[in-house]
Coordinates of C-alpha atoms in Angstrom, one line a residue:
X1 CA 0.0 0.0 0.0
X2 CA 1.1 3.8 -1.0
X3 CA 2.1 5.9 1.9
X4 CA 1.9 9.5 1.8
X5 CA 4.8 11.8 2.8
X6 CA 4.8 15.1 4.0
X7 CA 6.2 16.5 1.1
X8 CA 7.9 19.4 4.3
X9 CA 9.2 16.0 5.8
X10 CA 10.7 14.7 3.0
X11 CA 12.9 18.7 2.7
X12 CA 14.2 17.5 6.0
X13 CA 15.2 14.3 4.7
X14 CA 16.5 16.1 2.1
X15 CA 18.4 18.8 4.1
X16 CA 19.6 22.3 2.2
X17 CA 21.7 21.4 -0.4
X18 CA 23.5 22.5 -3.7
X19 CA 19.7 22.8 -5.7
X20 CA 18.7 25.3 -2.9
X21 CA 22.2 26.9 -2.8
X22 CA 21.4 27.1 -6.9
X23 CA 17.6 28.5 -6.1
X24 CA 18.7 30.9 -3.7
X25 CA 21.5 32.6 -6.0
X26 CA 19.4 32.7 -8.3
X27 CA 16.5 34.9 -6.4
X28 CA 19.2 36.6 -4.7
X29 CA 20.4 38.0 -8.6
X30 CA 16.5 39.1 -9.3
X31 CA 16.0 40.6 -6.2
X32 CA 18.8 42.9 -6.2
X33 CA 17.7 43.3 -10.5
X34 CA 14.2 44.4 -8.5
X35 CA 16.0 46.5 -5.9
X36 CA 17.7 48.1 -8.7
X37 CA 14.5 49.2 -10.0
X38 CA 12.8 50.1 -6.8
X39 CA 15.6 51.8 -4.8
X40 CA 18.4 52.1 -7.0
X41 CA 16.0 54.4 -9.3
X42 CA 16.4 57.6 -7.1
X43 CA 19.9 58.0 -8.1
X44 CA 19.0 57.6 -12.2
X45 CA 16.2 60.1 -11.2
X46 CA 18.5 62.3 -10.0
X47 CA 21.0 61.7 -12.9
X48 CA 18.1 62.9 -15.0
X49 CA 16.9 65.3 -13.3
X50 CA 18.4 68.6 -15.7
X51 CA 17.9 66.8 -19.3
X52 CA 14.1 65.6 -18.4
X53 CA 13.6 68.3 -16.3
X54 CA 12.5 66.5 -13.8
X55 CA 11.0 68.6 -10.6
X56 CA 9.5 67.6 -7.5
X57 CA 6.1 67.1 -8.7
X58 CA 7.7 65.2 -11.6
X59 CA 9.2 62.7 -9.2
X60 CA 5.8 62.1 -7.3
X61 CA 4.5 61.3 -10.9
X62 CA 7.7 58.7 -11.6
X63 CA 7.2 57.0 -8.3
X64 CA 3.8 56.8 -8.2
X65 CA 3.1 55.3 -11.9
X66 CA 5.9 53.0 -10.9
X67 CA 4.3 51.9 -7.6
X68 CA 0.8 52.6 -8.6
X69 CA 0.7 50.0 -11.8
X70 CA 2.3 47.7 -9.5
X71 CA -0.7 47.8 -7.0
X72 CA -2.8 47.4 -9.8
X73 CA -1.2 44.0 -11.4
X74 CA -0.2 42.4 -7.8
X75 CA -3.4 40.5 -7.9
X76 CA -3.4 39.8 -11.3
X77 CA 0.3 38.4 -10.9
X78 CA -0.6 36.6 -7.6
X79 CA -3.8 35.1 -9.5
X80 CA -1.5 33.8 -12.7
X81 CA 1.5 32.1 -10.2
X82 CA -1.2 30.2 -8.3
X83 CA -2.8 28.9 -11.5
X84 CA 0.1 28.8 -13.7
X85 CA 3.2 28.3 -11.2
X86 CA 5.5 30.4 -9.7
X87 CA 8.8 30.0 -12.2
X88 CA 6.1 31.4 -15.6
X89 CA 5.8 34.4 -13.6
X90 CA 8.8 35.3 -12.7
X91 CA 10.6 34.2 -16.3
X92 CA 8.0 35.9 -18.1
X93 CA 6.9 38.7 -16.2
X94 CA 10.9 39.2 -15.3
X95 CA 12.2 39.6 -18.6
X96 CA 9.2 41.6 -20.3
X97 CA 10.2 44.7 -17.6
X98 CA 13.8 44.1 -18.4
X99 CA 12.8 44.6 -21.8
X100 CA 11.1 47.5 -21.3
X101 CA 13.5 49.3 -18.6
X102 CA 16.1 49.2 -21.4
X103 CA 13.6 51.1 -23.5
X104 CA 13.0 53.6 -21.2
X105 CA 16.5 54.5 -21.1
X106 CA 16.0 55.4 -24.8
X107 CA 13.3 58.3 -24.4
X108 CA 14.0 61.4 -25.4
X109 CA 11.5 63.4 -23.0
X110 CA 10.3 63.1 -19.9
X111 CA 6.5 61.8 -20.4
X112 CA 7.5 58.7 -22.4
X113 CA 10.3 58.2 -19.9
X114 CA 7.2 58.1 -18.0
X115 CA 5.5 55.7 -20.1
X116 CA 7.4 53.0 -20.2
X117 CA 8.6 53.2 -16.2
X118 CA 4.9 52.7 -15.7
X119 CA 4.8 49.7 -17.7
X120 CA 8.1 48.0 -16.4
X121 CA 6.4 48.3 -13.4
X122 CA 3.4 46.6 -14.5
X123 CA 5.8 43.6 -15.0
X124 CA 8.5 43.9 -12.4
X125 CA 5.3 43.4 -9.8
X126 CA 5.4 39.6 -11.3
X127 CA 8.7 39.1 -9.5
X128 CA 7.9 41.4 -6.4
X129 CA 5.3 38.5 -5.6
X130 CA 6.4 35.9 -6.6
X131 CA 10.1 35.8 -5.9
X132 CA 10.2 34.8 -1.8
X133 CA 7.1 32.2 -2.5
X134 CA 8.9 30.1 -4.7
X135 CA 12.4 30.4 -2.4
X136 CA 10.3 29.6 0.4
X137 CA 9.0 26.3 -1.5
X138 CA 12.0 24.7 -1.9
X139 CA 13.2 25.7 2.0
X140 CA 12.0 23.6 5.1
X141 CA 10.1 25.9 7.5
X142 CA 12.2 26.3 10.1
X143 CA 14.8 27.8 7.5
X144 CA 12.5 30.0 6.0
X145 CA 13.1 33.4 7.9
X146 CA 17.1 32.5 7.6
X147 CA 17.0 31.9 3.8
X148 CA 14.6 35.4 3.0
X149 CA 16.9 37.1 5.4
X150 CA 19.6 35.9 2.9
X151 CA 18.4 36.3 -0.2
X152 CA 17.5 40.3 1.3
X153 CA 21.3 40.8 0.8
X154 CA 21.0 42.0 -2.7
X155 CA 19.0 45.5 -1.2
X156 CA 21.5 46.1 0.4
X157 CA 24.1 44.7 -3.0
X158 CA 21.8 46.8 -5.0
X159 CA 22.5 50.0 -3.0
X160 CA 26.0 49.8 -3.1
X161 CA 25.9 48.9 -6.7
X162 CA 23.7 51.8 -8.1
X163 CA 25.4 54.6 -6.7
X164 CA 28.2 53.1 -7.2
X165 CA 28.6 53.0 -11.1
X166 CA 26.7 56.2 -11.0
X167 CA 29.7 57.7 -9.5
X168 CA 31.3 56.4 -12.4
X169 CA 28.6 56.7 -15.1
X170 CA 26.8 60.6 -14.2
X171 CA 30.1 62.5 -14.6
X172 CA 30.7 62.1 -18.1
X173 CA 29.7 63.9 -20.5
X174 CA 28.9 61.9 -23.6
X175 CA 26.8 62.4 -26.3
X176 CA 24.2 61.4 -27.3
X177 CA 23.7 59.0 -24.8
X178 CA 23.9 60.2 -20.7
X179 CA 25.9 59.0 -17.8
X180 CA 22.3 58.2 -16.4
X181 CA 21.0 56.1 -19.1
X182 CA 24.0 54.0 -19.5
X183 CA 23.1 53.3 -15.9
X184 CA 19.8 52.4 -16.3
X185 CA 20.8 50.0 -19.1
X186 CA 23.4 48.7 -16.2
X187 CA 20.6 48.4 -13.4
X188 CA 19.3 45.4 -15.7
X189 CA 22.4 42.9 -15.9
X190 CA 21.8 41.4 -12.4
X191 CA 17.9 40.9 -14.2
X192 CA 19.2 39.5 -17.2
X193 CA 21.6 37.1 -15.4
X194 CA 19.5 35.9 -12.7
X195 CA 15.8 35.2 -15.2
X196 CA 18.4 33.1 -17.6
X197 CA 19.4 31.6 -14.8
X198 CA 15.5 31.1 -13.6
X199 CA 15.5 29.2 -16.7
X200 CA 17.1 26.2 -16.2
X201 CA 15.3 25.6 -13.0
X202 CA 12.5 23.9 -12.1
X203 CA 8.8 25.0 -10.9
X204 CA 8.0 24.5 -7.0
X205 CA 6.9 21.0 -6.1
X206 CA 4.4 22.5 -4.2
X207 CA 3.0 24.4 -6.4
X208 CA 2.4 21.2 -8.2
X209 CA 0.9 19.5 -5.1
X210 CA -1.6 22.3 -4.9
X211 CA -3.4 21.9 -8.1
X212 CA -2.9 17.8 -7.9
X213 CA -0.2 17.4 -9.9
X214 CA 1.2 14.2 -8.3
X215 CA 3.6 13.0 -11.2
X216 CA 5.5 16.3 -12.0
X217 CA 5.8 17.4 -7.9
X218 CA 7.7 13.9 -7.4
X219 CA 10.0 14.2 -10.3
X220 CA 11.1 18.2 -9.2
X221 CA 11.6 16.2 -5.7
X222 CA 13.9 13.8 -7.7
X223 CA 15.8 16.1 -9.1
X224 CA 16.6 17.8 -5.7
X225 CA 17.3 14.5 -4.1
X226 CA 20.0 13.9 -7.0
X227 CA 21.7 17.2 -6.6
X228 CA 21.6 17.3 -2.6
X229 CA 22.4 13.6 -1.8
X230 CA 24.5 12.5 -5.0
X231 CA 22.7 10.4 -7.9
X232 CA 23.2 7.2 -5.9
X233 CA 20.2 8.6 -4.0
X234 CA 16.6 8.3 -5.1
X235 CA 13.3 9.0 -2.9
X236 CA 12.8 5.2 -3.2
X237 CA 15.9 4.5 -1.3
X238 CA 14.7 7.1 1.5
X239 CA 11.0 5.6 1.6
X240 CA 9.5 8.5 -0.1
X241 CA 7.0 6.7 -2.9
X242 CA 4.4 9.9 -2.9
X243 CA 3.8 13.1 -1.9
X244 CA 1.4 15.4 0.3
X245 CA 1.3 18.6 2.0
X246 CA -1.7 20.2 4.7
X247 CA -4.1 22.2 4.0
X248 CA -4.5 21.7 0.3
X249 CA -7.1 22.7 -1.6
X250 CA -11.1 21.5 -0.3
X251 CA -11.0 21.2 -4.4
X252 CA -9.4 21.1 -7.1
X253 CA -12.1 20.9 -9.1
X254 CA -13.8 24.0 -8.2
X255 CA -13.5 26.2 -10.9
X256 CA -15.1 29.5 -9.3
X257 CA -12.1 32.1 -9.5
X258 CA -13.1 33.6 -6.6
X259 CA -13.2 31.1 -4.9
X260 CA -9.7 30.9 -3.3
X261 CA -9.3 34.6 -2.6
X262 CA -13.4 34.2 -0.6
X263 CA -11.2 31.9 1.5
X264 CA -8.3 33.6 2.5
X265 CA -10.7 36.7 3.0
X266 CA -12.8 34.5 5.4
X267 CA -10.5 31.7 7.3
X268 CA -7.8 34.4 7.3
X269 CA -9.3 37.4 8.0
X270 CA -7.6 38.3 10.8
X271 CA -4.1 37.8 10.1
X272 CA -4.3 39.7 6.8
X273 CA -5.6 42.9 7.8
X274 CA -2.8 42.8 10.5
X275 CA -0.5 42.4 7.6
X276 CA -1.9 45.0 5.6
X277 CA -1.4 47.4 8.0
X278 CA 2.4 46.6 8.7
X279 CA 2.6 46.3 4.9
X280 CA 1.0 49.9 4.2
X281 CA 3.1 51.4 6.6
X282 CA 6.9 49.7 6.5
X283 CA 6.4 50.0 2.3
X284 CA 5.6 53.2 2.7
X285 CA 8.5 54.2 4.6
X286 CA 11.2 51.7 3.3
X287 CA 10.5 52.6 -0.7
X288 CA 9.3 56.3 -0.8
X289 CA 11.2 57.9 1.6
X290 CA 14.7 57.0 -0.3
X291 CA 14.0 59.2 -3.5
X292 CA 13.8 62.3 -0.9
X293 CA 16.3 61.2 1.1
X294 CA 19.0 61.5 -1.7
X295 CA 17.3 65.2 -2.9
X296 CA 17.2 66.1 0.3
X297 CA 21.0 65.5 0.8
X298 CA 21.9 66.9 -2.7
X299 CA 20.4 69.9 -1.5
X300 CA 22.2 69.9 1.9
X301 CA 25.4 69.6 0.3
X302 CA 24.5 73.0 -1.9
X303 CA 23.4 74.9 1.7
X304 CA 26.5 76.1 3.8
X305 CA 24.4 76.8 6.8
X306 CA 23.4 73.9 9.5
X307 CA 19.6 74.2 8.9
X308 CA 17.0 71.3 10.1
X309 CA 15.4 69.2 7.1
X310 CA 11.9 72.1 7.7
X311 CA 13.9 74.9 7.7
X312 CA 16.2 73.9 4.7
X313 CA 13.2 72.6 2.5
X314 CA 11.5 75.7 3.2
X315 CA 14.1 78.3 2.3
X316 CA 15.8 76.7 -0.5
X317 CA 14.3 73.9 -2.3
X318 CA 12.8 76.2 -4.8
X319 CA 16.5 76.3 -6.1
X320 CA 17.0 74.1 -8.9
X321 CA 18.9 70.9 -7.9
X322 CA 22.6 70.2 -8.8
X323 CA 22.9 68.7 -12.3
X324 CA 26.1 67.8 -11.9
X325 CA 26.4 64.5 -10.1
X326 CA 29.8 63.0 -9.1
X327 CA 31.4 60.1 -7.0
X328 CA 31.4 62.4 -4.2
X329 CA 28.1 62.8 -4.4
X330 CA 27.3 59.4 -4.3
X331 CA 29.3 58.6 -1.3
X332 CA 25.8 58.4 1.1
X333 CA 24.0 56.7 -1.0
X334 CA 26.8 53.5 -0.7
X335 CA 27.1 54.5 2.3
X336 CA 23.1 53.7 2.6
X337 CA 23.9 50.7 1.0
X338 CA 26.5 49.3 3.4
X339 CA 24.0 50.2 6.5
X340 CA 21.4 48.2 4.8
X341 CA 23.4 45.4 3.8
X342 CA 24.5 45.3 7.7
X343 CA 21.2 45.6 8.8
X344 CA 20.3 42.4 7.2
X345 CA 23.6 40.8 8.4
X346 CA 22.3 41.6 12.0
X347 CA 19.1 40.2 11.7
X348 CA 20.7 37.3 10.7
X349 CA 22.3 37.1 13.5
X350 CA 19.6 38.4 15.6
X351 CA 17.6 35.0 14.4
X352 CA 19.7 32.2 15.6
X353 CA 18.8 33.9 19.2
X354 CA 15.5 35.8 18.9
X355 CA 12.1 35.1 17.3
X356 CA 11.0 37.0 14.1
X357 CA 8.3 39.0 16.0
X358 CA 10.8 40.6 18.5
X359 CA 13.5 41.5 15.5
X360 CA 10.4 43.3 14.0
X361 CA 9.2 45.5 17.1
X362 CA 13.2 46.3 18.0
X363 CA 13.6 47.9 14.3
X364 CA 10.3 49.6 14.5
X365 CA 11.1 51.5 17.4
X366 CA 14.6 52.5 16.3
X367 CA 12.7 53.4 13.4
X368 CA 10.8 55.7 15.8
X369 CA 13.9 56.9 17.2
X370 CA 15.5 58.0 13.7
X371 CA 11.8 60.2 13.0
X372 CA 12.4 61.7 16.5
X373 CA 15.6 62.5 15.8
X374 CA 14.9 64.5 12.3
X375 CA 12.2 67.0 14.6
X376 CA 15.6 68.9 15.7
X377 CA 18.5 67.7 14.0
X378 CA 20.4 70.3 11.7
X379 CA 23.9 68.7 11.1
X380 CA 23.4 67.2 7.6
X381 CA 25.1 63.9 8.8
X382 CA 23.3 63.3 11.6
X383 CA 20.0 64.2 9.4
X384 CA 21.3 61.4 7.0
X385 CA 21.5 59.3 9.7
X386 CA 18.2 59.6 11.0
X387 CA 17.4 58.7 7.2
X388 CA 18.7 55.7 7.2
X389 CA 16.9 54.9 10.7
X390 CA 13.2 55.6 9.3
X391 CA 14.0 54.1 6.1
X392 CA 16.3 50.3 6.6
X393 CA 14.6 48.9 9.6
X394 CA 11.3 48.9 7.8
X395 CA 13.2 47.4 5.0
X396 CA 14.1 44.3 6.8
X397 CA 10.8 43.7 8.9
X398 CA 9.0 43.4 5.8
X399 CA 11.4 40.5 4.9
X400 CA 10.7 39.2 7.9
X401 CA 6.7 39.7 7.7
X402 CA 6.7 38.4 4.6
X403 CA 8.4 35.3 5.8
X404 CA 5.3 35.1 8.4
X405 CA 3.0 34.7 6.1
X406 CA 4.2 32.4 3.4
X407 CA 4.3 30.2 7.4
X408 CA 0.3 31.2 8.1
X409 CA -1.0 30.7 4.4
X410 CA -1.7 27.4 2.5
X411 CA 0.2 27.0 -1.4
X412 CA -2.5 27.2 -3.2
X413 CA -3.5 31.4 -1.3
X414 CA 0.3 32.0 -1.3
X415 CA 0.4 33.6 -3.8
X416 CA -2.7 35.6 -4.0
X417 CA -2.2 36.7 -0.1
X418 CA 1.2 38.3 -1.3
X419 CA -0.1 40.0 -4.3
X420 CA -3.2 41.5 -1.6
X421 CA -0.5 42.8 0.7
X422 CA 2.1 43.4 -1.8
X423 CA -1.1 46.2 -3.6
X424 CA -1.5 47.4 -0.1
X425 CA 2.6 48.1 0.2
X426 CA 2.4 49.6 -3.1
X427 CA -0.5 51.9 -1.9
X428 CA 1.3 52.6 1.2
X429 CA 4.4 53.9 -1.1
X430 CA 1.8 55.7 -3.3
X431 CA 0.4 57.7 0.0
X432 CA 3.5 58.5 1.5
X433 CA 5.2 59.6 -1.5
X434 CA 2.1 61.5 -2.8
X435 CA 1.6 63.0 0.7
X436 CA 5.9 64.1 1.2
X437 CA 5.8 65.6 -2.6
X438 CA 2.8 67.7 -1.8
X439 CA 3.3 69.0 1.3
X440 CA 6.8 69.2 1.5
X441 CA 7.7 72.7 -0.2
X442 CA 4.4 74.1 0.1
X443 CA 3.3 73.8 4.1
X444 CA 5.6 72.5 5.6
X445 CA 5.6 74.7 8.4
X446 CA 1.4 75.0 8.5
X447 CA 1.4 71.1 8.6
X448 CA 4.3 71.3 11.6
X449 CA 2.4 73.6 14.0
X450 CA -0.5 71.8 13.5
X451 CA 0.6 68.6 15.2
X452 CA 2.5 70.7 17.2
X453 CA -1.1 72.1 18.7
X454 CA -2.8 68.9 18.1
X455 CA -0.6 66.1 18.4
X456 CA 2.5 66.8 20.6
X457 CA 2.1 70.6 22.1
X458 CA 5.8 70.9 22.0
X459 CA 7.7 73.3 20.4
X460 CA 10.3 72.0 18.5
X461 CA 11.0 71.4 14.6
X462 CA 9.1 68.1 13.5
X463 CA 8.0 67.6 9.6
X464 CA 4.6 66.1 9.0
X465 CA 5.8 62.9 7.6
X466 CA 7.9 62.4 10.3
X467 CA 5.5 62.3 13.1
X468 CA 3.3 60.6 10.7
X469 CA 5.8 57.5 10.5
X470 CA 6.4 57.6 13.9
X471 CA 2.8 57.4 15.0
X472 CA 1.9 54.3 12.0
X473 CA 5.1 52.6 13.4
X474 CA 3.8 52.9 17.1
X475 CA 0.7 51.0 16.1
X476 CA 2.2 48.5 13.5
X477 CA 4.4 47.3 16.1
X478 CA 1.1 46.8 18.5
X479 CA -0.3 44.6 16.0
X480 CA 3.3 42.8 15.1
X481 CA 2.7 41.3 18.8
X482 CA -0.8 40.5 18.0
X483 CA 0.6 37.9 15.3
X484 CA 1.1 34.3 16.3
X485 CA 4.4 33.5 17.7
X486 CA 6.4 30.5 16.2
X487 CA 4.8 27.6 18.1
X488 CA 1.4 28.8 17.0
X489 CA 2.6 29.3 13.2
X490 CA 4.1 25.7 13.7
X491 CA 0.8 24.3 14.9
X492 CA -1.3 26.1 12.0
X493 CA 1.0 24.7 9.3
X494 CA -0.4 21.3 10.6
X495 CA -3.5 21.9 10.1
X496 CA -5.4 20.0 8.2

């Protein structure tokens, strides 16, 4: 008689081996490819800045028809990898935005530019959902937060890389073609690379298992059994003669489209407006803030006088920004990229002692302290610093989140519960960047003295967005402890 095997089991069985050491190169390349087009695009938008004449309001317009056609397609994307697999999405989806990034760099003005950003990020969102759900499919669950934290090194690769050939790249002066496009053509090799590499490995077994594909889920198992345990080894010789996993689908018959996202709405109600929250705010803070940040310092290095971030906004961003960008300009934004790539070295080490939920509250509040710090700092260092406080904490709880709920969500809503609160980070980005670009030239001050008199009733230098982070992060890391802790995730993945 057929036994059944836990197909979770059988990863232990298994272990982590060269195909996972394969898979997780391979997402690390596309993620930092992603980064490069998320983060890394601040410094080609400031690189551009004099030819497209791009101004503030122009950036609000970049970054939100980047971000905003990315909340649009999340579901779409989630929809297609749940039906179609994971590796589709991210091939397909992957290497139409590369395609389309490298056109963008070919615009002559700014509203095509703005075109086809818009429609790279249609496609990019493929990856952005799919790219941790099919690591975490080939990973045992107690590796899970490890291996994400990992493959979270190429933000922080990505932000060393960008500014780094664009200290390089924006000095010259070549025509016709920029320093800044040249870049921009650069921000796509780690894309290129790491899709053709996507390639030539296989779909996730459990995405087979989820929509009863018994046959192909046991020969992606074989193939991992050969190339962790030597070609000696076959699941016979370990006992393994079939596959299962919990909580599949009640059927896999049912052919209402709805059907599955009614579920997760319903069974899961709880834990996924908790995650939108966190999502909302920590993408909000972790993607939009970074495009200001770098103005903001371009700016600083233009003003002589110590002024705090109000202060300097208000009396001299009207000025148009420096067109000429060089290596020494680009010296915080590596410098942005080392702190991050740190950050997710800590955490790292953080989670061979600690739980996932405390890393997350510890970086929220010293995300709290760095939006303190910005109500009355004036040294243009220590206002960079406070930068990189609000904005690379957030960054690495979300890696962590996101590892949370690939543990609470069945396969076959995986993919469709990170599209929902992928659309609801993207809308977070989209509100916070909207809300910086509109207020911060124009009332800054009006906005400041009103939580000052509403809020705080202190008098002391504190922008709108600031206190505004700091407030969301108080409350998102109120409902980080309302989410299970390990034992509980452990006992819900048994579920059946």
């Amino acid at each position: 008689m057929m036994s059944m095997n836990d197909i979770d089991e059988v990863f232990n069985k298994l272990g982590f081996g060269k195909m996972q050491y394969i898979i997780l190169l391979a997402c690390l390349i596309i993620q930092m490819w992603v980064s490069n087009e998320q983060l890394g695009f601040a410094v080609v938008i400031a690189g551009a800045s004099c030819e497209l004449d791009i101004a503030n309001h122009r950036v609000v317009w970049l970054v939100s028809g980047n971000f905003g056609s990315q909340m649009i397609s999340c579901y779409l994307w989630g929809e297609i990898s749940d039906q179609y697999g994971r590796r589709k999405v991210l091939v397909l989806a992957g290497l139409t935005a590369n395609f389309l990034s490298l056109l963008s760099a070919c615009m002559p003005e700014f509203w095509s530019f703005w075109a086809f950003r818009t429609l790279a990020g249609f496609f990019i969102s493929g990856n952005v959902v799919c790219i941790m759900t099919y690591l975490s499919e080939f990973t045992k669950v107690s590796l899970r937060p490890k291996v994400q934290n990992i493959m979270s090194y190429a933000i922080g690769l990505s932000l060393i890389y960008v500014p780094s050939l664009a200290g390089v790249l924006l000095p010259l002066k070549m025509k016709p073609i920029r320093g800044w496009r040249i870049l921009l053509i650069c921000n796509q090799i780690p894309g290129i690379i790491g899709l053709l590499l996507m390639v030539l490995l296989p779909e996730s077994p459990k995405y087979y298992l989820s929509v009863g594909n018994q046959e192909k889920a046991m020969k992606v198992m074989e193939q991992v059994c050969r190339m962790n345990r030597g070609k000696g080894v076959t699941l016979e010789s370990l006992g393994v003669d079939s596959l299962t996993q919990p909580r599949l689908r009640d059927s896999l018959m049912n052919t209402d489209r709805c059907h599955d996202t009614k579920t997760l709405m319903t069974k899961h109600l709880k834990f996924i407006c908790i995650f939108f929250y966190i999502f909302f705010t920590l993408s909000g803070m972790g993607f939009s803030l970074p495009t200001w940040m770098l103005r903001i310092r371009v700016l600083a290095n233009q003003v002589e006088e110590q002024k705090s971030v109000c202060n300097l906004i208000k009396d001299d961003l009207p000025q148009v920004l420096e067109c000429e960008l060089g290596y020494d300009k680009m010296i915080a934004p590596i410098t942005h990229g080392f702190v991050v790539l740190g950050i997710f070295i800590l955490t790292s080490i953080l989670l061979i002692r600690l739980k996932r939920r405390v890393v997350i509250i510890i970086y929220i509040l010293i995300a709290i302290a760095g939006c303190v710090s910005l109500n009355f700092t004036n040294h243009s260092d220590l206002i960079l610093l406070g930068f990189f406080a609000i904005i690379d904490p957030p960054l690495c709880s979300l890696r962590l989140a996101s590892s949370l709920l690939i543990d609470l969500v069945p396969t076959h809503l995986r993919g469709k519960a990170f599209a929902l609160i992928s659309m609801m980070g993207r809308a977070g980005v989209l509100v916070i960047n909207l809300y910086v670009g509109l207020t911060l030239s124009k009332i800054c001050y009006v906005t400041f003295n009103l939580l000052i008199l509403l809020l705080i009733g202190k008098q002391f230098l504190l922008l709108k967005f600031t206190f505004y982070t700091k407030e969301i992060s108080i409350v998102c890391g109120i409902l980080v402890l309302i989410l299970p802790s390990e034992y509980k995730v452990r006992s819900l993945i048994m579920q059946k």
